[in-house]
Amino acid sequence: MLLPIVLLAACNPKNEPVRLQGEAQGTYYTIAYYDEQHRNLQPQIDSLLHDFDLTASLWEENSIIRKVNRHEDSVINDMFNDLLEKSWTINEYTNGAFNCEIGALVNLYGFGFKNREDVTEHQIDSLLSYVRSSETIVGTFVEDSIYKKIFLSEGVELDFNAIAQGYSVDFIARMFDSLGIESYLIDVGGEVIAKGLKHNGEPWTVGIERPAENKYSEQEIETAIGLHDMSVVTSGNYRKYYEKDGVRYSHTIDPATGRPVSHSLLSVSVVSREAWYADAMATSFMVMGLEKSLQFIAEHPDNPDIQAVFFIYDDHGEYKTYATPEFQQLIIEK
Ligand code: AMP
Ligand code: MG
């Protein structure tokens, strides 16, 4: 697919970064990088993102994940394996709040929750038995260290959406690293990684979105942070959700109940060294809710990758934010 491309770099002075914009994964990307040769890396970036979709996108009919979910005899690649392993690592770390086997339940509710009214207790319970089973992935199979196949038990569907966008940001970052580009800012749909400093010696500036009133609201920036060799990812319930009897249900499913989470947490932004990690933890915190997340962070004081800010409506309907001390240090303006 050909996408509209804006290349703003054409006649930049030498100390200005190359700036690219494009579309991927149903959203936008904007990328800035310092490169003495002022190379236009857009074709490489687009092809990288396309390759990524062919592995992990649920919207790509013939992606590996779709084939695996159809229980076809699919050959998986290193990236798929890596996504799976990372997902299990976070699953264990978060005591199950994060679970890439949630796919069948996400589908049950339907994209945008189109089937939500028809969902029965019985359906939820029967799909939950797959999510909770440790036997769901029957095994992977390596042949001549090339063909790697995966077999899912009947009923199980994988979903990497909670980690995929962040992972793709890291994927582009690795490409820049391999090209010797030492200073860049990559933003795919609001999931960001910043490496090095700008040429004026300052860190890259990233706006943290204020949770919008509803899915139609304009984007507003709550605060700005300075990022240096770090990534920031936001998960929220204000873009994808449905409302019933005045309660908002997000597109995040609690694997413990099989139901969309519904609590006062509007959104959470997580700062980590790698974007896949920030992405996975932001989703996990949306599942846990504010209190459990703050407790989790307190119980893991040595983890530098869970610097976070939480946006909530408290019991009185008042808008509040909670930031970890490490996150507060990143704030450069209010
Ligand atoms: P994110 O926007 O990164 O928070 O990802 C949300 C998406 O991840 C949802 O649209 C689902 O496809 C998937 N998802 C929902 N609940 C979970 C969960 N508990 N663990 C892992 N993925 C989930
Ligand atoms: Mg996520």
Tab-separated table of C-alpha atoms and ligand atoms in Angstrom:
chain	number	residue	atom	x	y	z
A	1	MET	CA	0.000	0.000	0.000
A	2	LEU	CA	1.324	3.456	-0.894
A	3	LEU	CA	0.954	5.955	1.879
A	4	PRO	CA	1.055	9.740	1.889
A	5	ILE	CA	4.555	10.803	2.743
A	6	VAL	CA	5.764	14.155	3.951
A	7	LEU	CA	9.489	14.475	3.827
A	8	LEU	CA	10.447	17.669	5.588
A	9	ALA	CA	14.147	17.154	5.356
A	10	ALA	CA	14.856	18.143	1.805
A	11	CYS	CA	16.683	21.395	2.439
A	12	ASN	CA	17.420	21.264	6.147
A	13	PRO	CA	20.522	22.986	7.419
A	14	LYS	CA	23.141	20.544	8.676
A	15	ASN	CA	22.415	20.858	12.374
A	16	GLU	CA	18.685	20.266	11.953
A	17	PRO	CA	17.320	16.740	12.268
A	18	VAL	CA	15.769	14.899	9.349
A	19	ARG	CA	12.017	14.700	10.006
A	20	LEU	CA	9.722	12.037	8.535
A	21	GLN	CA	6.009	11.415	8.800
A	22	GLY	CA	3.983	8.481	7.572
A	23	GLU	CA	1.266	6.009	8.419
A	24	ALA	CA	1.448	2.527	9.881
A	25	GLN	CA	-0.614	0.195	12.047
A	26	GLY	CA	-3.730	2.298	11.494
A	27	THR	CA	-2.020	5.322	12.994
A	28	TYR	CA	0.659	7.911	12.225
A	29	TYR	CA	4.367	7.937	12.859
A	30	THR	CA	6.733	10.858	13.175
A	31	ILE	CA	10.456	10.373	13.324
A	32	ALA	CA	13.362	12.807	13.732
A	33	TYR	CA	17.049	11.931	13.560
A	34	TYR	CA	20.413	13.567	13.144
A	35	ASP	CA	22.319	12.167	10.214
A	36	GLU	CA	25.295	13.935	8.675
A	37	GLN	CA	24.452	12.441	5.294
A	38	HIS	CA	20.810	13.494	5.602
A	39	ARG	CA	19.691	10.119	4.293
A	40	ASN	CA	16.015	9.622	3.601
A	41	LEU	CA	15.310	6.399	5.495
A	42	GLN	CA	11.574	6.386	4.892
A	43	PRO	CA	11.574	3.459	2.429
A	44	GLN	CA	13.521	1.297	4.900
A	45	ILE	CA	11.251	2.325	7.770
A	46	ASP	CA	8.084	1.571	5.798
A	47	SER	CA	9.353	-1.807	4.716
A	48	LEU	CA	10.387	-2.623	8.287
A	49	LEU	CA	6.925	-1.738	9.579
A	50	HIS	CA	5.378	-3.809	6.817
A	51	ASP	CA	7.510	-6.815	7.754
A	52	PHE	CA	6.465	-6.309	11.318
A	53	ASP	CA	2.779	-6.356	10.346
A	54	LEU	CA	3.285	-9.569	8.386
A	55	THR	CA	4.353	-11.178	11.636
A	56	ALA	CA	2.293	-9.611	14.387
A	57	SER	CA	-0.684	-7.706	13.018
A	58	LEU	CA	-4.173	-9.033	13.638
A	59	TRP	CA	-5.432	-6.784	10.839
A	60	GLU	CA	-3.239	-8.472	8.221
A	61	GLU	CA	-5.183	-11.462	6.889
A	62	ASN	CA	-2.091	-13.561	6.230
A	63	SER	CA	0.150	-12.457	9.050
A	64	ILE	CA	1.825	-15.190	11.051
A	65	ILE	CA	-0.309	-14.464	14.103
A	66	ARG	CA	-3.520	-14.774	12.069
A	67	LYS	CA	-2.355	-18.094	10.639
A	68	VAL	CA	-1.399	-19.363	14.079
A	69	ASN	CA	-4.811	-18.291	15.392
A	70	ARG	CA	-6.504	-20.143	12.540
A	71	HIS	CA	-4.555	-23.182	13.701
A	72	GLU	CA	-2.920	-23.445	10.329
A	73	ASP	CA	0.338	-25.279	10.129
A	74	SER	CA	2.252	-22.027	10.333
A	75	VAL	CA	5.952	-21.428	10.237
A	76	ILE	CA	6.953	-18.801	12.766
A	77	ASN	CA	9.999	-16.559	12.755
A	78	ASP	CA	12.387	-15.167	15.354
A	79	MET	CA	10.310	-12.050	15.835
A	80	PHE	CA	7.193	-14.068	16.605
A	81	ASN	CA	9.136	-16.185	19.065
A	82	ASP	CA	10.549	-13.080	20.681
A	83	LEU	CA	7.105	-11.477	21.048
A	84	LEU	CA	5.827	-14.674	22.605
A	85	GLU	CA	8.725	-14.955	25.037
A	86	LYS	CA	8.478	-11.323	26.053
A	87	SER	CA	4.734	-11.701	26.570
A	88	TRP	CA	5.277	-14.658	28.882
A	89	THR	CA	7.957	-12.784	30.818
A	90	ILE	CA	5.542	-9.928	31.504
A	91	ASN	CA	2.715	-12.378	32.229
A	92	GLU	CA	4.797	-13.915	34.995
A	93	TYR	CA	6.070	-10.573	36.267
A	94	THR	CA	2.555	-9.126	36.555
A	95	ASN	CA	0.983	-12.264	38.042
A	96	GLY	CA	-1.137	-12.725	34.963
A	97	ALA	CA	-2.441	-9.160	34.479
A	98	PHE	CA	-0.807	-9.225	31.055
A	99	ASN	CA	-1.790	-12.194	28.928
A	100	CYS	CA	-1.272	-12.577	25.180
A	101	GLU	CA	-3.784	-15.453	25.133
A	102	ILE	CA	-6.568	-12.944	25.601
A	103	GLY	CA	-7.327	-12.935	21.847
A	104	ALA	CA	-10.475	-15.068	21.921
A	105	LEU	CA	-11.978	-12.879	24.638
A	106	VAL	CA	-11.065	-9.671	22.800
A	107	ASN	CA	-12.807	-11.142	19.750
A	108	LEU	CA	-15.792	-12.236	21.778
A	109	TYR	CA	-16.452	-8.637	22.755
A	110	GLY	CA	-15.708	-7.643	19.193
A	111	PHE	CA	-13.469	-4.882	17.936
A	112	GLY	CA	-14.943	-1.710	19.395
A	113	PHE	CA	-17.094	-3.997	21.553
A	114	LYS	CA	-19.666	-4.435	18.842
A	115	ASN	CA	-20.928	-7.710	20.297
A	116	ARG	CA	-20.849	-6.682	23.928
A	117	GLU	CA	-24.590	-6.925	24.549
A	118	ASP	CA	-24.720	-10.525	23.348
A	119	VAL	CA	-21.874	-11.832	25.461
A	120	THR	CA	-23.067	-14.445	27.953
A	121	GLU	CA	-21.542	-15.597	31.254
A	122	HIS	CA	-21.209	-19.045	29.769
A	123	GLN	CA	-19.159	-17.756	26.815
A	124	ILE	CA	-16.866	-15.767	29.097
A	125	ASP	CA	-16.315	-18.726	31.399
A	126	SER	CA	-15.563	-21.146	28.608
A	127	LEU	CA	-13.054	-18.774	26.972
A	128	LEU	CA	-11.485	-18.000	30.340
A	129	SER	CA	-10.610	-21.650	30.740
A	130	TYR	CA	-8.264	-21.286	27.757
A	131	VAL	CA	-6.664	-18.106	29.043
A	132	ARG	CA	-6.005	-19.616	32.436
A	133	SER	CA	-4.670	-22.930	31.240
A	134	SER	CA	-0.920	-23.374	31.284
A	135	GLU	CA	-1.315	-25.997	28.581
A	136	THR	CA	-2.654	-23.646	25.949
A	137	ILE	CA	0.475	-23.532	23.898
A	138	VAL	CA	1.139	-27.143	23.226
A	139	GLY	CA	4.610	-26.656	21.908
A	140	THR	CA	6.966	-25.138	19.413
A	141	PHE	CA	8.896	-27.264	17.047
A	142	VAL	CA	12.257	-26.509	15.465
A	143	GLU	CA	13.414	-28.308	12.357
A	144	ASP	CA	16.948	-27.812	11.024
A	145	SER	CA	16.899	-24.663	13.175
A	146	ILE	CA	14.926	-22.979	10.389
A	147	TYR	CA	11.310	-24.079	10.526
A	148	LYS	CA	9.701	-23.169	13.761
A	149	LYS	CA	6.149	-24.211	14.140
A	150	ILE	CA	3.733	-23.483	16.880
A	151	PHE	CA	0.681	-25.430	17.892
A	152	LEU	CA	-2.070	-23.838	19.906
A	153	SER	CA	-4.749	-25.848	21.631
A	154	GLU	CA	-8.210	-25.568	20.194
A	155	GLY	CA	-9.912	-22.337	21.194
A	156	VAL	CA	-6.803	-20.311	22.037
A	157	GLU	CA	-6.105	-17.102	20.129
A	158	LEU	CA	-3.035	-14.955	20.570
A	159	ASP	CA	-3.102	-11.146	20.648
A	160	PHE	CA	0.132	-9.118	20.669
A	161	ASN	CA	-1.601	-5.738	20.382
A	162	ALA	CA	-0.650	-4.673	23.892
A	163	ILE	CA	3.045	-5.017	23.136
A	164	ALA	CA	3.277	-4.774	19.337
A	165	GLN	CA	3.374	-1.046	18.759
A	166	GLY	CA	6.090	-0.564	21.368
A	167	TYR	CA	7.994	-3.492	19.906
A	168	SER	CA	7.860	-1.915	16.442
A	169	VAL	CA	9.285	1.328	17.869
A	170	ASP	CA	12.258	-0.629	19.246
A	171	PHE	CA	12.577	-2.376	15.902
A	172	ILE	CA	13.035	0.953	14.078
A	173	ALA	CA	15.422	2.085	16.823
A	174	ARG	CA	17.640	-0.994	16.191
A	175	MET	CA	17.770	-0.062	12.519
A	176	PHE	CA	18.973	3.455	13.370
A	177	ASP	CA	21.552	2.010	15.758
A	178	SER	CA	22.857	-0.301	13.033
A	179	LEU	CA	23.217	2.670	10.671
A	180	GLY	CA	25.304	4.534	13.227
A	181	ILE	CA	22.598	7.139	13.908
A	182	GLU	CA	23.091	8.125	17.522
A	183	SER	CA	20.390	10.681	18.132
A	184	TYR	CA	16.757	10.126	17.216
A	185	LEU	CA	13.135	10.406	18.310
A	186	ILE	CA	10.685	7.762	17.069
A	187	ASP	CA	6.957	8.135	17.683
A	188	VAL	CA	4.542	5.516	16.359
A	189	GLY	CA	0.999	6.467	17.380
A	190	GLY	CA	2.167	8.106	20.606
A	191	GLU	CA	4.578	5.322	21.595
A	192	VAL	CA	7.951	6.974	21.744
A	193	ILE	CA	11.639	6.241	22.089
A	194	ALA	CA	14.353	8.898	22.338
A	195	LYS	CA	18.036	8.196	21.938
A	196	GLY	CA	20.942	10.567	22.494
A	197	LEU	CA	20.640	14.325	22.815
A	198	LYS	CA	19.588	16.983	20.339
A	199	HIS	CA	22.377	19.012	18.766
A	200	ASN	CA	21.781	21.830	21.255
A	201	GLY	CA	22.683	19.350	24.021
A	202	GLU	CA	19.149	19.067	25.352
A	203	PRO	CA	17.094	15.888	25.699
A	204	TRP	CA	14.254	15.261	23.277
A	205	THR	CA	10.946	16.718	24.460
A	206	VAL	CA	7.845	14.531	24.487
A	207	GLY	CA	4.305	15.620	25.332
A	208	ILE	CA	2.228	13.383	27.604
A	209	GLU	CA	-1.372	13.390	26.456
A	210	ARG	CA	-4.043	14.377	28.944
A	211	PRO	CA	-6.770	11.700	28.976
A	212	ALA	CA	-9.461	13.046	26.710
A	213	GLU	CA	-13.049	13.478	27.901
A	214	ASN	CA	-14.185	11.001	25.264
A	215	LYS	CA	-13.087	9.432	21.993
A	216	TYR	CA	-14.095	12.501	19.995
A	217	SER	CA	-12.164	15.041	22.080
A	218	GLU	CA	-9.171	16.946	20.769
A	219	GLN	CA	-5.782	15.788	21.931
A	220	GLU	CA	-4.437	17.915	24.813
A	221	ILE	CA	-0.963	17.835	26.302
A	222	GLU	CA	-0.885	17.438	30.085
A	223	THR	CA	2.817	17.821	30.581
A	224	ALA	CA	6.115	17.601	28.747
A	225	ILE	CA	9.039	15.391	29.698
A	226	GLY	CA	12.662	15.327	28.618
A	227	LEU	CA	13.655	11.908	27.336
A	228	HIS	CA	17.204	10.657	26.915
A	229	ASP	CA	17.833	7.005	26.027
A	230	MET	CA	14.358	6.160	27.276
A	231	SER	CA	10.943	5.334	25.950
A	232	VAL	CA	7.442	6.412	26.987
A	233	VAL	CA	4.188	4.620	26.209
A	234	THR	CA	0.623	5.484	27.223
A	235	SER	CA	-2.321	3.129	27.654
A	236	GLY	CA	-5.749	4.545	28.285
A	237	ASN	CA	-9.444	3.868	28.324
A	238	TYR	CA	-10.463	7.076	26.566
A	239	ARG	CA	-9.961	6.168	22.916
A	240	LYS	CA	-11.332	2.641	22.779
A	241	TYR	CA	-14.169	1.941	25.194
A	242	TYR	CA	-17.895	1.618	25.503
A	243	GLU	CA	-20.253	3.037	28.083
A	244	LYS	CA	-23.144	1.300	29.792
A	245	ASP	CA	-25.209	2.738	32.647
A	246	GLY	CA	-22.703	5.544	33.052
A	247	VAL	CA	-19.751	3.158	33.487
A	248	ARG	CA	-16.908	3.203	31.017
A	249	TYR	CA	-15.383	-0.129	29.981
A	250	SER	CA	-12.017	-0.085	28.282
A	251	HIS	CA	-10.581	-2.304	25.566
A	252	THR	CA	-8.327	-3.836	28.185
A	253	ILE	CA	-9.533	-7.198	29.458
A	254	ASP	CA	-8.776	-8.416	32.959
A	255	PRO	CA	-7.587	-12.012	32.449
A	256	ALA	CA	-8.733	-12.843	35.985
A	257	THR	CA	-12.382	-12.115	35.213
A	258	GLY	CA	-12.551	-12.243	31.413
A	259	ARG	CA	-14.253	-8.846	31.470
A	260	PRO	CA	-13.210	-5.411	30.257
A	261	VAL	CA	-11.678	-3.450	33.116
A	262	SER	CA	-13.745	-0.700	34.594
A	263	HIS	CA	-12.135	1.494	37.204
A	264	SER	CA	-11.115	5.054	37.894
A	265	LEU	CA	-7.829	4.833	36.017
A	266	LEU	CA	-8.162	6.817	32.786
A	267	SER	CA	-4.665	6.351	31.482
A	268	VAL	CA	-1.120	5.580	32.471
A	269	SER	CA	2.163	6.550	30.854
A	270	VAL	CA	5.201	4.382	31.550
A	271	VAL	CA	8.843	5.279	30.991
A	272	SER	CA	11.249	2.390	30.372
A	273	ARG	CA	14.482	1.827	28.507
A	274	GLU	CA	12.681	-0.146	25.814
A	275	ALA	CA	9.322	0.655	24.247
A	276	TRP	CA	7.990	-2.935	24.193
A	277	TYR	CA	8.449	-3.039	27.946
A	278	ALA	CA	6.770	0.314	28.562
A	279	ASP	CA	3.912	-0.801	26.278
A	280	ALA	CA	3.419	-4.101	28.094
A	281	MET	CA	3.617	-2.503	31.545
A	282	ALA	CA	1.237	0.334	30.623
A	283	THR	CA	-1.384	-2.244	29.611
A	284	SER	CA	-0.677	-4.271	32.766
A	285	PHE	CA	-1.190	-1.181	34.944
A	286	MET	CA	-4.495	-0.495	33.170
A	287	VAL	CA	-5.554	-4.004	34.210
A	288	MET	CA	-4.362	-3.562	37.809
A	289	GLY	CA	-5.886	-0.126	38.389
A	290	LEU	CA	-4.269	2.655	40.411
A	291	GLU	CA	-3.941	1.119	43.882
A	292	LYS	CA	-2.578	-2.232	42.774
A	293	SER	CA	-0.203	-0.533	40.319
A	294	LEU	CA	1.215	1.777	42.995
A	295	GLN	CA	1.630	-1.233	45.265
A	296	PHE	CA	3.332	-3.160	42.452
A	297	ILE	CA	5.763	-0.289	41.832
A	298	ALA	CA	6.511	-0.026	45.575
A	299	GLU	CA	7.221	-3.771	45.654
A	300	HIS	CA	9.715	-3.496	42.791
A	301	PRO	CA	11.969	-0.597	43.865
A	302	ASP	CA	14.937	-1.859	41.840
A	303	ASN	CA	13.166	-1.840	38.499
A	304	PRO	CA	14.177	1.339	36.598
A	305	ASP	CA	11.642	0.561	33.872
A	306	ILE	CA	8.386	1.328	35.655
A	307	GLN	CA	8.563	5.110	36.042
A	308	ALA	CA	4.969	6.099	35.627
A	309	VAL	CA	2.267	8.730	35.784
A	310	PHE	CA	-1.381	7.795	36.381
A	311	PHE	CA	-4.421	9.869	35.448
A	312	ILE	CA	-7.614	9.136	37.331
A	313	TYR	CA	-11.032	10.402	38.282
A	314	ASP	CA	-11.253	9.931	42.049
A	315	ASP	CA	-14.375	8.880	43.972
A	316	HIS	CA	-15.658	12.461	43.859
A	317	GLY	CA	-15.192	12.661	40.101
A	318	GLU	CA	-12.151	14.891	40.492
A	319	TYR	CA	-9.331	14.616	38.000
A	320	LYS	CA	-6.018	13.692	39.649
A	321	THR	CA	-2.551	12.605	38.649
A	322	TYR	CA	-0.037	10.421	40.496
A	323	ALA	CA	3.552	10.325	39.335
A	324	THR	CA	6.417	8.244	40.699
A	325	PRO	CA	9.355	10.396	41.929
A	326	GLU	CA	11.472	9.162	38.985
A	327	PHE	CA	8.806	10.267	36.535
A	328	GLN	CA	8.479	13.664	38.217
A	329	GLN	CA	12.166	14.280	37.579
A	330	LEU	CA	11.577	13.994	33.850
A	331	ILE	CA	8.946	16.761	33.757
A	332	ILE	CA	10.295	19.873	32.106
A	333	GLU	CA	7.208	22.067	32.050
A	334	LYS	CA	3.699	22.093	33.460
B	1	AMP	P1	-2.678	-1.235	24.732
B	1	AMP	O1	-3.340	-0.183	23.901
B	1	AMP	O2	-1.207	-1.350	24.503
B	1	AMP	O3	-3.021	-1.118	26.195
B	1	AMP	O4	-3.250	-2.642	24.234
B	1	AMP	C1	-4.611	-2.957	24.323
B	1	AMP	C2	-4.905	-4.154	23.448
B	1	AMP	O5	-4.231	-5.299	23.978
B	1	AMP	C3	-6.367	-4.526	23.404
B	1	AMP	O6	-7.028	-3.886	22.335
B	1	AMP	C4	-6.316	-6.045	23.204
B	1	AMP	O7	-6.102	-6.362	21.842
B	1	AMP	C5	-5.075	-6.448	23.985
B	1	AMP	N1	-5.343	-6.759	25.403
B	1	AMP	C6	-6.462	-6.481	26.128
B	1	AMP	N2	-6.338	-6.888	27.386
B	1	AMP	C7	-5.100	-7.451	27.490
B	1	AMP	C8	-4.377	-8.066	28.561
B	1	AMP	N3	-4.880	-8.161	29.796
B	1	AMP	N4	-3.118	-8.529	28.294
B	1	AMP	C9	-2.579	-8.430	27.060
B	1	AMP	N5	-3.224	-7.860	26.021
B	1	AMP	C10	-4.459	-7.373	26.223
B	2	MG	MG	0.389	-1.773	25.723
